[in-house]
CSV table of C-alpha atoms in Angstrom, one decimal:
chain,number,residue,atom,x,y,z
A,1,MET,CA,11.4,-120.4,92.5
A,2,LYS,CA,10.7,-117.9,89.7
A,3,LYS,CA,9.0,-119.2,86.6
A,4,ALA,CA,11.4,-119.3,83.7
A,5,THR,CA,10.4,-116.7,81.1
A,6,THR,CA,10.9,-117.4,77.4
A,7,THR,CA,13.7,-114.9,77.3
A,8,GLU,CA,15.4,-116.8,80.1
A,9,ALA,CA,14.9,-120.2,78.4
A,10,LYS,CA,16.2,-118.9,75.1
A,11,THR,CA,19.2,-117.3,76.8
A,12,LYS,CA,20.0,-120.6,78.5
A,13,GLU,CA,19.9,-122.4,75.2
A,14,ILE,CA,22.4,-119.9,73.7
A,15,VAL,CA,24.7,-120.1,76.7
A,16,LYS,CA,24.6,-123.9,76.5
A,17,LYS,CA,25.5,-123.8,72.8
A,18,HIS,CA,28.7,-121.9,73.8
A,19,GLY,CA,29.7,-124.4,76.4
A,20,ARG,CA,28.9,-122.4,79.5
A,21,ASP,CA,32.4,-120.9,79.3
A,22,LYS,CA,32.7,-117.4,80.5
A,23,SER,CA,35.4,-116.6,78.0
A,24,GLY,CA,32.7,-116.9,75.4
A,25,LEU,CA,30.7,-114.0,76.9
A,26,ILE,CA,31.0,-111.7,73.9
A,27,ALA,CA,30.0,-114.4,71.5
A,28,ILE,CA,27.0,-115.2,73.7
A,29,LEU,CA,26.0,-111.6,73.9
A,30,GLN,CA,26.3,-111.3,70.1
A,31,ASP,CA,24.0,-114.3,69.7
A,32,ILE,CA,21.4,-112.9,72.1
A,33,GLN,CA,21.5,-109.6,70.1
A,34,GLU,CA,21.1,-111.5,66.9
A,35,GLU,CA,17.9,-113.0,68.4
A,36,TYR,CA,16.4,-109.9,69.9
A,37,ASN,CA,18.1,-107.1,68.1
A,38,TYR,CA,19.2,-105.8,71.5
A,39,LEU,CA,20.2,-107.1,74.9
A,40,PRO,CA,17.2,-107.6,77.1
A,41,LYS,CA,17.8,-107.1,80.8
A,42,GLU,CA,16.4,-110.5,81.7
A,43,ALA,CA,18.8,-112.1,79.2
A,44,LEU,CA,21.8,-110.4,80.9
A,45,SER,CA,20.7,-111.6,84.3
A,46,ALA,CA,20.2,-115.1,82.9
A,47,VAL,CA,23.7,-115.1,81.3
A,48,GLY,CA,25.1,-114.1,84.7
A,49,ASN,CA,23.4,-116.9,86.5
A,50,GLU,CA,24.4,-119.5,83.9
A,51,LEU,CA,28.1,-118.5,83.6
A,52,GLU,CA,28.4,-117.6,87.3
A,53,VAL,CA,29.7,-114.2,86.4
A,54,PRO,CA,28.4,-111.2,88.4
A,55,LEU,CA,25.8,-109.1,86.6
A,56,SER,CA,28.0,-106.0,87.1
A,57,ARG,CA,30.8,-107.6,85.0
A,58,ILE,CA,28.4,-108.5,82.2
A,59,TYR,CA,27.0,-105.0,82.3
A,60,GLU,CA,30.5,-103.7,81.9
A,61,VAL,CA,31.1,-105.7,78.8
A,62,ALA,CA,27.6,-104.9,77.4
A,63,THR,CA,28.0,-101.2,77.8
A,64,PHE,CA,31.7,-101.1,76.7
A,65,TYR,CA,31.1,-102.2,73.1
A,66,ASN,CA,29.2,-100.0,70.7
A,67,THR,CA,27.9,-103.0,68.9
A,68,PHE,CA,25.7,-104.0,71.9
A,69,SER,CA,22.5,-102.1,72.5
A,70,LEU,CA,20.6,-102.2,75.8
A,71,ASN,CA,17.6,-100.5,74.2
A,72,PRO,CA,15.2,-102.2,71.8
A,73,ARG,CA,16.2,-101.6,68.2
A,74,GLY,CA,14.0,-101.7,65.1
A,75,ARG,CA,13.8,-104.4,62.5
A,76,TYR,CA,16.5,-102.9,60.4
A,77,LEU,CA,19.6,-101.2,61.8
A,78,VAL,CA,20.5,-98.2,59.6
A,79,GLU,CA,24.2,-97.5,60.0
A,80,VAL,CA,25.6,-94.4,58.4
A,81,CYS,CA,29.3,-94.6,57.9
A,82,ALA,CA,31.1,-91.5,59.3
A,83,GLY,CA,34.6,-92.8,58.6
A,84,THR,CA,37.0,-90.4,56.9
A,85,ALA,CA,36.3,-91.5,53.3
A,86,CYS,CA,32.6,-91.4,53.7
A,87,HIS,CA,32.7,-88.1,55.6
A,88,VAL,CA,34.7,-86.5,52.8
A,89,GLN,CA,32.1,-87.8,50.3
A,90,GLY,CA,29.3,-86.2,52.3
A,91,ALA,CA,28.0,-88.9,54.5
A,92,PHE,CA,26.7,-86.2,56.9
A,93,ASN,CA,24.2,-85.1,54.3
A,94,LEU,CA,23.0,-88.7,54.1
A,95,LYS,CA,22.6,-88.7,57.8
A,96,ASP,CA,20.6,-85.5,57.8
A,97,ARG,CA,18.4,-86.8,55.1
A,98,LEU,CA,17.8,-90.1,57.0
A,99,GLN,CA,17.0,-88.2,60.1
A,100,ARG,CA,14.5,-86.1,58.3
A,101,ASP,CA,12.9,-89.0,56.4
A,102,LEU,CA,12.7,-91.3,59.4
A,103,GLU,CA,11.8,-88.4,61.7
A,104,ILE,CA,14.3,-89.6,64.3
A,105,ASP,CA,17.7,-88.6,65.7
A,106,CYS,CA,20.8,-90.8,65.7
A,107,GLY,CA,20.4,-93.6,68.2
A,108,GLN,CA,16.6,-93.6,68.1
A,109,THR,CA,14.1,-96.0,66.7
A,110,THR,CA,11.1,-95.1,64.4
A,111,LYS,CA,7.6,-95.4,65.9
A,112,ASP,CA,6.7,-98.4,63.8
A,113,ASN,CA,9.8,-100.2,65.1
A,114,MET,CA,11.2,-100.7,61.6
A,115,PHE,CA,14.4,-98.6,61.6
A,116,THR,CA,17.0,-97.7,64.2
A,117,LEU,CA,19.4,-95.0,63.0
A,118,GLU,CA,23.0,-95.1,64.1
A,119,GLU,CA,26.3,-93.4,63.1
A,120,VAL,CA,29.2,-95.8,62.9
A,121,ARG,CA,32.9,-95.4,62.2
A,122,CYS,CA,34.5,-97.1,59.2
A,123,LEU,CA,32.6,-100.0,57.8
A,124,GLY,CA,35.7,-101.2,55.9
A,125,CYS,CA,34.6,-100.4,52.4
A,126,CYS,CA,36.0,-97.0,51.8
A,127,SER,CA,36.2,-97.5,48.1
A,128,LEU,CA,32.4,-97.5,48.0
A,129,ALA,CA,32.0,-94.2,49.9
A,130,PRO,CA,29.6,-92.8,50.9
A,131,VAL,CA,28.1,-96.0,52.4
A,132,VAL,CA,25.1,-96.8,54.5
A,133,ARG,CA,24.4,-100.3,55.9
A,134,ILE,CA,20.8,-101.2,56.3
A,135,GLY,CA,20.0,-104.5,58.0
A,136,GLY,CA,23.4,-105.8,57.1
A,137,ASN,CA,23.2,-104.8,53.4
A,138,ILE,CA,25.8,-102.3,52.1
A,139,HIS,CA,24.4,-99.5,50.0
A,140,PRO,CA,27.4,-98.1,48.1
A,141,TYR,CA,27.8,-94.7,46.4
A,142,LEU,CA,24.6,-93.6,48.1
A,143,THR,CA,22.9,-90.4,47.1
A,144,GLN,CA,20.2,-88.5,49.0
A,145,ASN,CA,17.7,-89.1,46.2
A,146,GLU,CA,17.9,-92.8,46.5
A,147,ILE,CA,17.1,-92.9,50.2
A,148,PRO,CA,13.3,-92.6,50.0
A,149,GLY,CA,13.1,-95.5,47.5
A,150,ILE,CA,15.4,-97.7,49.6
A,151,LEU,CA,13.5,-97.1,52.8
A,152,ARG,CA,10.2,-97.8,50.9
A,153,ASN,CA,11.6,-101.2,49.7
A,154,TYR,CA,12.6,-102.2,53.3
A,155,ARG,CA,9.2,-101.2,54.6
A,156,LYS,CA,7.5,-103.3,51.8
A,157,GLN,CA,9.7,-106.3,52.8
A,158,GLY,CA,8.5,-106.0,56.3
B,1,MET,CA,67.0,-110.1,99.0
B,2,VAL,CA,67.3,-107.5,96.3
B,3,ASN,CA,69.6,-104.4,96.6
B,4,PHE,CA,68.9,-101.1,95.0
B,5,ILE,CA,68.9,-97.4,95.6
B,6,ILE,CA,66.0,-95.0,96.3
B,7,ASP,CA,66.8,-91.3,96.4
B,8,GLY,CA,70.5,-92.1,97.1
B,9,LYS,CA,69.7,-94.4,99.9
B,10,LYS,CA,70.9,-98.0,99.8
B,11,ILE,CA,67.9,-100.3,100.4
B,12,SER,CA,67.4,-104.0,100.3
B,13,ALA,CA,64.0,-105.6,100.1
B,14,GLU,CA,62.4,-109.0,99.5
B,15,LYS,CA,62.0,-110.1,95.9
B,16,GLY,CA,58.6,-109.2,94.6
B,17,THR,CA,58.2,-106.1,96.8
B,18,MET,CA,56.9,-103.1,95.0
B,19,VAL,CA,59.0,-100.0,94.8
B,20,LEU,CA,56.3,-98.1,96.7
B,21,GLU,CA,56.4,-100.4,99.7
B,22,ALA,CA,60.2,-100.5,99.8
B,23,ALA,CA,60.2,-96.7,99.8
B,24,ARG,CA,57.6,-96.3,102.5
B,25,ALA,CA,59.3,-98.9,104.7
B,26,ASN,CA,62.4,-96.7,104.5
B,27,GLY,CA,60.6,-93.4,105.3
B,28,ILE,CA,60.5,-92.1,101.7
B,29,ASP,CA,57.0,-90.8,101.0
B,30,ILE,CA,55.4,-91.2,97.6
B,31,PRO,CA,52.0,-89.7,97.1
B,32,THR,CA,49.2,-92.1,95.9
B,33,LEU,CA,45.4,-92.1,95.7
B,34,CYS,CA,44.6,-95.6,94.5
B,35,ALA,CA,47.1,-97.8,96.2
B,36,HIS,CA,45.4,-99.6,99.2
B,37,GLU,CA,46.6,-102.6,101.0
B,38,ALA,CA,43.2,-104.2,101.0
B,39,VAL,CA,42.9,-104.6,97.2
B,40,SER,CA,45.1,-105.5,94.2
B,41,ARG,CA,47.0,-102.7,92.5
B,42,SER,CA,45.9,-101.1,89.3
B,43,GLY,CA,48.2,-98.1,88.9
B,44,ALA,CA,45.2,-96.0,87.9
B,45,CYS,CA,45.9,-92.7,89.6
B,46,ARG,CA,49.4,-92.4,88.3
B,47,LEU,CA,50.5,-90.2,91.2
B,48,CYS,CA,53.1,-92.6,92.4
B,49,VAL,CA,55.3,-92.2,89.4
B,50,VAL,CA,59.0,-92.4,90.0
B,51,GLU,CA,62.1,-92.5,87.7
B,52,MET,CA,63.7,-95.9,87.4
B,53,LYS,CA,67.2,-96.1,86.1
B,54,LYS,CA,68.6,-99.4,84.9
B,55,GLY,CA,72.1,-99.2,83.3
B,56,LYS,CA,72.0,-96.3,80.9
B,57,ARG,CA,68.3,-96.1,80.6
B,58,ALA,CA,65.9,-94.1,82.8
B,59,LYS,CA,62.2,-94.3,82.5
B,60,ILE,CA,59.1,-93.2,84.4
B,61,VAL,CA,57.2,-96.1,86.1
B,62,THR,CA,54.4,-96.4,88.6
B,63,SER,CA,56.0,-97.4,91.8
B,64,CYS,CA,52.9,-99.2,93.1
B,65,LEU,CA,53.2,-101.7,90.4
B,66,TYR,CA,57.0,-101.9,89.8
B,67,PRO,CA,58.7,-104.8,91.6
B,68,VAL,CA,62.2,-104.0,92.9
B,69,GLU,CA,65.1,-105.2,90.8
B,70,GLU,CA,68.8,-105.7,91.7
B,71,GLY,CA,70.9,-102.6,91.0
B,72,ILE,CA,68.1,-100.2,89.9
B,73,ILE,CA,68.3,-96.6,90.9
B,74,ILE,CA,65.0,-94.9,91.8
B,75,GLU,CA,64.5,-91.2,92.0
B,76,THR,CA,61.2,-90.2,93.6
B,77,LYS,CA,61.5,-86.4,93.6
B,78,ASN,CA,63.7,-85.3,90.7
B,79,GLU,CA,62.6,-82.7,88.2
B,80,ARG,CA,61.4,-85.2,85.6
B,81,VAL,CA,59.2,-87.1,88.1
B,82,MET,CA,57.8,-83.9,89.6
B,83,ASN,CA,56.9,-82.6,86.1
B,84,VAL,CA,54.9,-85.8,85.4
B,85,ARG,CA,53.3,-85.7,88.8
B,86,ARG,CA,52.3,-82.1,88.5
B,87,LEU,CA,50.7,-82.8,85.1
B,88,VAL,CA,48.8,-85.8,86.5
B,89,LEU,CA,47.5,-83.6,89.3
B,90,GLN,CA,46.5,-80.9,86.9
B,91,LEU,CA,44.5,-83.5,85.0
B,92,LEU,CA,42.9,-84.9,88.1
B,93,MET,CA,42.0,-81.4,89.2
B,94,ALA,CA,40.3,-80.8,85.9
B,95,ARG,CA,38.4,-84.0,86.3
B,96,CYS,CA,37.3,-83.6,89.9
B,97,PRO,CA,37.3,-79.9,90.7
B,98,GLU,CA,35.2,-80.6,93.8
B,99,SER,CA,37.6,-83.0,95.4
B,100,ASP,CA,39.3,-81.7,98.6
B,101,VAL,CA,41.7,-84.6,98.6
B,102,ILE,CA,43.0,-83.8,95.2
B,103,ARG,CA,43.0,-80.0,95.9
B,104,ASP,CA,45.1,-80.6,99.0
B,105,LEU,CA,47.6,-82.8,97.2
B,106,ALA,CA,47.9,-80.2,94.5
B,107,SER,CA,48.5,-77.3,96.9
B,108,GLN,CA,51.2,-79.4,98.6
B,109,LEU,CA,53.0,-79.6,95.3
B,110,GLY,CA,52.2,-76.0,94.3
B,111,VAL,CA,49.9,-77.1,91.4
B,112,ASP,CA,47.1,-74.8,90.2
B,113,ALA,CA,44.2,-75.6,88.1
B,114,GLN,CA,45.1,-75.1,84.4
B,115,PRO,CA,42.8,-73.2,82.1
B,116,ARG,CA,43.9,-75.4,79.2
B,117,PHE,CA,42.3,-78.4,80.9
B,118,ALA,CA,38.6,-77.5,81.0
B,119,ALA,CA,37.1,-78.6,84.3
B,120,ASP,CA,34.5,-81.5,84.1
B,121,GLU,CA,31.2,-80.8,85.7
B,122,ASP,CA,29.6,-84.2,85.6
B,123,LYS,CA,32.3,-86.4,87.0
B,124,SER,CA,31.9,-85.5,90.7
B,125,LYS,CA,34.9,-86.8,92.6
B,126,CYS,CA,35.4,-90.0,90.8
B,127,ILE,CA,38.9,-90.6,89.4
B,128,LEU,CA,38.0,-94.0,88.0
B,129,CYS,CA,40.6,-95.9,90.0
B,130,ARG,CA,38.3,-98.9,90.3
B,131,SER,CA,39.2,-99.4,93.9
B,132,CYS,CA,35.5,-99.7,94.9
B,133,VAL,CA,34.9,-102.3,92.2
B,134,ARG,CA,37.9,-104.3,93.3
B,135,VAL,CA,37.1,-104.2,97.0
B,136,CYS,CA,33.5,-105.3,96.2
B,137,GLU,CA,34.9,-108.2,94.1
B,138,GLU,CA,38.0,-109.2,96.0
B,139,VAL,CA,37.2,-108.5,99.6
B,140,VAL,CA,33.4,-108.5,99.9
B,141,GLY,CA,32.9,-111.0,97.1
B,142,VAL,CA,29.5,-109.8,95.8
B,143,SER,CA,30.6,-107.7,92.8
B,144,ALA,CA,27.6,-105.4,93.1
B,145,ILE,CA,29.2,-102.5,91.2
B,146,GLY,CA,31.2,-102.1,88.1
B,147,PHE,CA,32.2,-99.6,85.4
B,148,SER,CA,29.7,-98.7,82.7
B,149,CYS,CA,30.2,-97.4,79.2
B,150,ARG,CA,33.7,-96.2,78.2
B,151,GLY,CA,35.7,-93.1,77.3
B,152,ALA,CA,34.2,-89.9,78.5
B,153,ASP,CA,31.0,-91.6,79.7
B,154,LYS,CA,32.7,-94.2,81.9
B,155,ALA,CA,31.4,-94.2,85.4
B,156,VAL,CA,31.1,-96.5,88.4
B,157,SER,CA,27.5,-97.8,88.8
B,158,THR,CA,25.4,-100.7,89.7
B,159,PRO,CA,24.0,-102.7,86.7
B,160,PHE,CA,21.4,-100.5,84.8
B,161,ASN,CA,21.9,-97.9,87.5
B,162,GLU,CA,19.2,-99.7,89.5
B,163,ASP,CA,19.1,-101.0,93.0
B,164,SER,CA,21.5,-103.9,93.1
B,165,ALA,CA,20.1,-107.1,94.3
B,166,VAL,CA,23.4,-108.4,95.5
B,167,CYS,CA,24.7,-105.4,97.3
B,168,ILE,CA,24.8,-106.0,101.1
B,169,GLY,CA,25.2,-102.4,102.1
B,170,CYS,CA,28.6,-103.0,103.8
B,171,GLY,CA,30.0,-99.7,102.7
B,172,ALA,CA,33.4,-101.0,101.8
B,173,CYS,CA,33.3,-99.1,98.5
B,174,ALA,CA,32.6,-95.8,100.3
B,175,PHE,CA,35.4,-96.6,102.7
B,176,ILE,CA,38.1,-97.4,100.2
B,177,CYS,CA,37.2,-94.5,97.8
B,178,PRO,CA,40.2,-92.2,98.0
B,179,THR,CA,38.3,-89.1,97.0
B,180,GLY,CA,35.0,-89.6,98.8
B,181,HIS,CA,33.0,-89.9,95.6
B,182,ILE,CA,30.8,-92.7,96.8
B,183,GLU,CA,28.1,-91.4,99.1
B,184,MET,CA,26.7,-93.3,102.0
B,185,GLU,CA,24.0,-91.7,104.0
B,186,THR,CA,23.6,-93.1,107.5
B,187,THR,CA,21.0,-92.6,110.1
B,188,GLU,CA,20.5,-94.7,113.2
B,189,GLU,CA,18.2,-97.3,111.7
B,190,THR,CA,19.1,-97.1,108.0
B,191,ARG,CA,21.9,-96.8,105.6
B,192,LYS,CA,21.5,-95.5,102.0
B,193,ILE,CA,24.1,-96.4,99.4
B,194,TRP,CA,23.9,-96.8,95.6
B,195,GLY,CA,20.3,-95.6,95.8
B,196,ARG,CA,19.2,-98.5,98.0
B,197,THR,CA,18.2,-98.2,101.6
B,198,PHE,CA,19.3,-100.9,104.0
B,199,LYS,CA,17.8,-101.6,107.4
B,200,MET,CA,20.3,-101.7,110.2
B,201,LYS,CA,20.2,-104.3,112.9
B,202,THR,CA,20.4,-103.8,116.6
B,203,CYS,CA,22.8,-105.6,118.8
B,204,ASP,CA,21.1,-108.3,120.9
B,205,VAL,CA,23.1,-107.3,123.9
B,206,CYS,CA,23.4,-103.5,124.0
B,207,GLY,CA,20.6,-102.6,121.6
B,208,ARG,CA,22.7,-100.3,119.5
B,209,TYR,CA,22.3,-100.3,115.7
B,210,PHE,CA,25.5,-101.7,114.3
B,211,ALA,CA,25.3,-103.4,110.9
B,212,PRO,CA,23.0,-103.8,107.9
B,213,GLU,CA,20.8,-106.9,108.1
B,214,ASP,CA,21.7,-107.9,104.6
B,215,GLN,CA,25.4,-107.9,105.5
B,216,LEU,CA,24.9,-110.1,108.5
B,217,LYS,CA,22.8,-112.5,106.4
B,218,TYR,CA,25.6,-112.6,103.8
B,219,ILE,CA,28.3,-113.2,106.4
B,220,SER,CA,26.3,-116.0,108.0
B,221,LYS,CA,25.7,-117.6,104.6
B,222,LYS,CA,29.3,-117.4,103.6
B,223,THR,CA,31.0,-118.5,106.9
B,224,GLY,CA,28.3,-120.8,108.2
B,225,VAL,CA,28.2,-119.0,111.5
B,226,PRO,CA,24.6,-118.9,112.7
B,227,LEU,CA,22.9,-115.5,112.3
B,228,LYS,CA,22.2,-115.5,116.1
B,229,GLU,CA,25.9,-115.4,116.9
B,230,LEU,CA,26.4,-112.5,114.5
B,231,ALA,CA,23.6,-110.5,116.0
B,232,VAL,CA,25.9,-109.2,118.7
B,233,CYS,CA,28.0,-106.1,118.0
B,234,THR,CA,31.8,-106.1,118.2
B,235,ASN,CA,31.8,-104.2,121.5
B,236,CYS,CA,29.6,-106.8,123.2
B,237,ARG,CA,31.2,-109.9,121.7
């Protein structure tokens, strides 16, 4: 018998909260991602064992949705909106600036594990374009010049 | 019994029969890639399209998934159907330029590769019909493989592209694959599939290698037949 790791124990707890029902798979994966910022491999195996769903099915769901990440993410997820309204307002310039300031490409995480940069489609607040969401906070009407200050604030918060 | 017409021929078939089966039972050939009697249907390859006429309306349907209905008129080879089928083949050829199966089907229908559909280089021979995934789930029952990602990145793989712990090396996925995408390397003593190498077992009677050890263990576990009884190949049983 393999010794239960902490990830496994935590995952079991989350699965139990959702009533061990396989129809709640996405909600379970969302909660796991909430906990770890990404979906650890051991957690997916544990979900499979708990729900009696083959790992291949869970992997299908986990890779299908863009919201799930199988790679570790930083403390703050930086999402640059690339929807129509934001694109027209020059969101691509914000993306370039963020890539330069964070010294990473889209989809990558900074060395200090603080930020993960991602491009997303519409965030649903087109009237505030161009928009960047950092760690769940919307930054409306963002300009390039504000970016260094905002990043500094998040770094300070830790 | 349900009465209907396929290509001008009066046919009757049991309720619930698919148009494809009814046609085949009456000697009318409809090309398919993904329809296989061992697994459920998905209508993924779209080659089996036919025109279904009910009253004044005619529409294109996949014959492998369309149950027969009283009084419908099916056309399997008229111009409209052939146009759709040719287009499907052009797209399949663009996706899998290496596939002999698709190329043969195309040449039978006189379809050439179209420059407007740029050929994919990274998809190998996979048409994403999901037959392998279904046979692994429905027939074998281990679900070792599945789709990963979506859209242009969609592919068949084991979870995390790693050696699957549940795969038994039976090779059902390679067998059912209509285009020969799934590769299985076999030598006398080993079998390599999905990146994992399986040890083959010798028959207790004739000493010939006949099945992967993991597969026999799985069968024994599932059926309750002792492993010893399974250690004899089908020829010696």
